Coordinates of C-alpha atoms in Angstrom, one line a residue:
M1 CA 21.3 7.4 13.1
A2 CA 19.5 4.4 13.5
E3 CA 16.1 4.1 10.6
I4 CA 13.3 3.6 12.2
V5 CA 10.3 1.6 10.4
F6 CA 7.0 0.8 12.3
V7 CA 4.9 -2.0 10.9
M8 CA 1.7 -2.3 12.0
S9 CA -0.6 -5.2 12.1
R10 CA -4.5 -6.3 13.2
A11 CA -4.4 -10.0 12.3
I12 CA -1.1 -11.1 13.7
T13 CA -0.3 -11.8 18.3
P14 CA 3.1 -12.4 19.6
E15 CA 2.6 -16.3 19.6
V16 CA 2.2 -16.4 15.6
P17 CA 5.4 -15.4 13.9
I18 CA 5.6 -14.4 11.0
Q19 CA 6.9 -16.2 8.0
Q20 CA 7.8 -14.4 5.1
P21 CA 7.0 -15.0 1.3
A22 CA 9.7 -15.3 -1.2
S23 CA 11.0 -14.2 -3.8
P24 CA 8.3 -12.5 -5.7
V25 CA 6.5 -14.7 -8.5
S26 CA 4.7 -11.4 -9.9
E27 CA 5.5 -8.3 -10.4
F28 CA 5.1 -5.1 -11.8
S29 CA 7.1 -0.9 -11.5
M30 CA 5.5 2.1 -12.1
H31 CA 6.8 5.5 -12.0
F32 CA 3.3 8.1 -12.3
T33 CA 2.8 11.9 -12.2
S34 CA 2.0 13.2 -9.5
T35 CA -1.4 14.6 -10.3
P36 CA -5.0 12.8 -9.2
R37 CA -5.0 11.7 -13.1
G38 CA -1.8 9.4 -11.9
A39 CA -3.6 8.3 -8.6
R40 CA -5.9 7.4 -10.8
L41 CA -3.9 5.6 -13.2
A42 CA -2.1 3.9 -10.6
R43 CA -5.3 2.4 -9.5
R44 CA -6.7 1.5 -13.2
L45 CA -3.2 -0.6 -14.0
V46 CA -3.1 -2.5 -9.9
S47 CA -5.7 -4.1 -10.8
H48 CA -5.9 -5.2 -14.1
R49 CA -2.8 -6.4 -13.4
L50 CA -4.0 -8.4 -10.5
D51 CA -6.3 -9.9 -12.6
E52 CA -3.8 -11.1 -14.7
W53 CA -2.4 -13.1 -11.8
G54 CA -5.5 -14.4 -11.7
H55 CA -7.2 -12.7 -8.7
P56 CA -10.4 -11.4 -10.6
Y57 CA -11.8 -8.2 -10.8
D58 CA -14.8 -8.6 -8.9
S59 CA -12.5 -10.8 -6.3
L60 CA -12.3 -10.0 -2.2
P61 CA -8.5 -9.9 -3.1
S62 CA -8.4 -8.1 -6.3
E63 CA -10.8 -5.4 -4.8
T64 CA -9.6 -4.6 -1.5
L65 CA -6.4 -4.2 -2.6
T66 CA -6.7 -1.8 -5.7
L67 CA -9.2 0.3 -3.0
I68 CA -5.2 0.3 -0.8
A69 CA -3.4 1.1 -4.3
A70 CA -6.7 4.0 -4.2
E71 CA -5.2 5.8 -0.8
L72 CA -2.1 5.2 -0.7
T73 CA -2.1 6.7 -3.6
A74 CA -4.5 9.9 -3.2
N75 CA -2.3 10.3 0.3
A76 CA 1.1 10.0 -2.4
I77 CA -0.2 13.3 -4.7
R78 CA -2.4 15.0 -1.7
H79 CA 0.7 14.9 1.2
G80 CA 3.8 13.6 -0.7
H81 CA 3.6 15.6 -3.6
V82 CA 7.0 17.9 -4.9
S83 CA 6.4 19.8 -7.4
G84 CA 8.5 18.1 -10.7
R85 CA 8.8 14.6 -8.6
D86 CA 6.1 11.5 -9.7
F87 CA 5.6 8.8 -7.3
H88 CA 6.2 5.6 -7.2
V89 CA 4.6 2.1 -7.3
R90 CA 5.3 -1.6 -7.0
L91 CA 2.5 -4.2 -7.2
S92 CA 3.6 -7.5 -5.9
E93 CA 2.5 -11.1 -5.2
C94 CA 5.1 -13.9 -3.2
V95 CA 3.8 -17.2 -2.7
S96 CA 5.1 -20.0 -0.8
E97 CA 4.4 -23.1 0.2
A98 CA 3.1 -21.6 3.5
T99 CA 1.1 -18.5 1.7
T100 CA 0.6 -15.7 -0.9
V101 CA 0.8 -12.8 0.0
L102 CA 0.6 -9.5 -2.7
R103 CA 1.6 -6.6 -1.4
I104 CA 1.7 -2.8 -3.0
E105 CA 4.0 -0.1 -2.1
V106 CA 4.2 3.8 -2.8
V107 CA 6.8 5.8 -2.5
D108 CA 6.7 9.6 -2.1
T109 CA 9.0 11.9 -2.2
R110 CA 8.0 14.8 0.5
T111 CA 9.9 14.0 4.1
E112 CA 8.2 16.3 6.3
R113 CA 5.0 15.0 5.7
S114 CA 4.8 11.7 7.4
P115 CA 2.0 9.9 8.7
S116 CA 1.9 9.2 12.6
P117 CA 3.6 5.4 13.3
E118 CA 0.3 5.2 15.3
A119 CA -2.3 3.2 14.3
P120 CA -5.0 5.5 12.6
S121 CA -8.0 6.2 14.8
P122 CA -11.6 6.7 13.0
P123 CA -12.4 10.9 12.4
A124 CA -14.4 12.1 13.2
A125 CA -18.0 11.8 10.9
D126 CA -17.8 15.5 10.2
E127 CA -14.0 15.5 8.6
E128 CA -13.8 15.8 5.6
T129 CA -9.8 13.7 5.6
G130 CA -8.5 11.3 7.3
R131 CA -10.1 8.0 7.1
G132 CA -7.2 6.9 4.1
L133 CA -4.4 5.0 6.6
F134 CA -7.6 4.4 8.5
L135 CA -9.5 2.2 6.0
V136 CA -5.6 0.7 5.0
S137 CA -5.2 -0.7 8.7
Q138 CA -8.4 -2.0 8.6
L139 CA -8.2 -3.7 5.3
A140 CA -4.5 -5.2 5.1
D141 CA -3.3 -7.5 7.2
R142 CA 0.0 -5.3 7.7
W143 CA 1.5 -2.5 6.5
C144 CA 4.3 -0.2 7.0
V145 CA 5.8 3.6 7.2
A146 CA 9.4 3.6 6.3
P147 CA 12.0 6.8 4.9
R148 CA 12.6 5.8 1.3
V149 CA 15.7 3.9 1.4
G150 CA 18.4 6.0 -0.9
A151 CA 16.5 9.6 -1.3
P152 CA 14.2 12.0 1.0
G153 CA 11.0 11.0 0.6
K154 CA 9.3 7.6 2.4
S155 CA 7.3 3.7 1.2
V156 CA 4.1 2.9 2.9
W157 CA 3.0 -0.8 1.8
A158 CA 0.2 -2.6 2.9
E159 CA -0.6 -6.6 2.5
L160 CA -2.9 -9.0 2.1
D161 CA -1.7 -12.3 3.3
L162 CA -4.5 -14.6 1.3
N163 CA -4.8 -17.4 3.7
H164 CA -6.2 -15.6 6.1
R165 CA -9.4 -14.4 4.6

């Protein structure tokens, strides 16, 4: 069976080819408990690593990627939780001659609860949930939902292209 991957973008038009960034210059990867405390720790460590990599806490890239991390990790514990299993976060910074890309990826182990491949629409004003991936879609230059490779679950990633900001 062929693997289907959906990549959503709000900043790329068909006339502009996507340039692949070089190998990561900086990378952070860690497993977290699938709890609110694990999600909070993941968000804080993402913010801390970005600061170490030269993106200060109060910079737009750091604030944006930290918010995206918060939404993706909250979704992993709310919709991707499998009892006794962790979620995984990978943060990377890729630099090429053309661009610098910050990428956050959150992987959980739940297969049957996957986000819709369509771009999320804003929730109704009286809805209490449903804003997470809509926010990600508005903040990220690219984002994607894909099946987890080699194990059950899914991977959701988002990228910020710093040269387009």
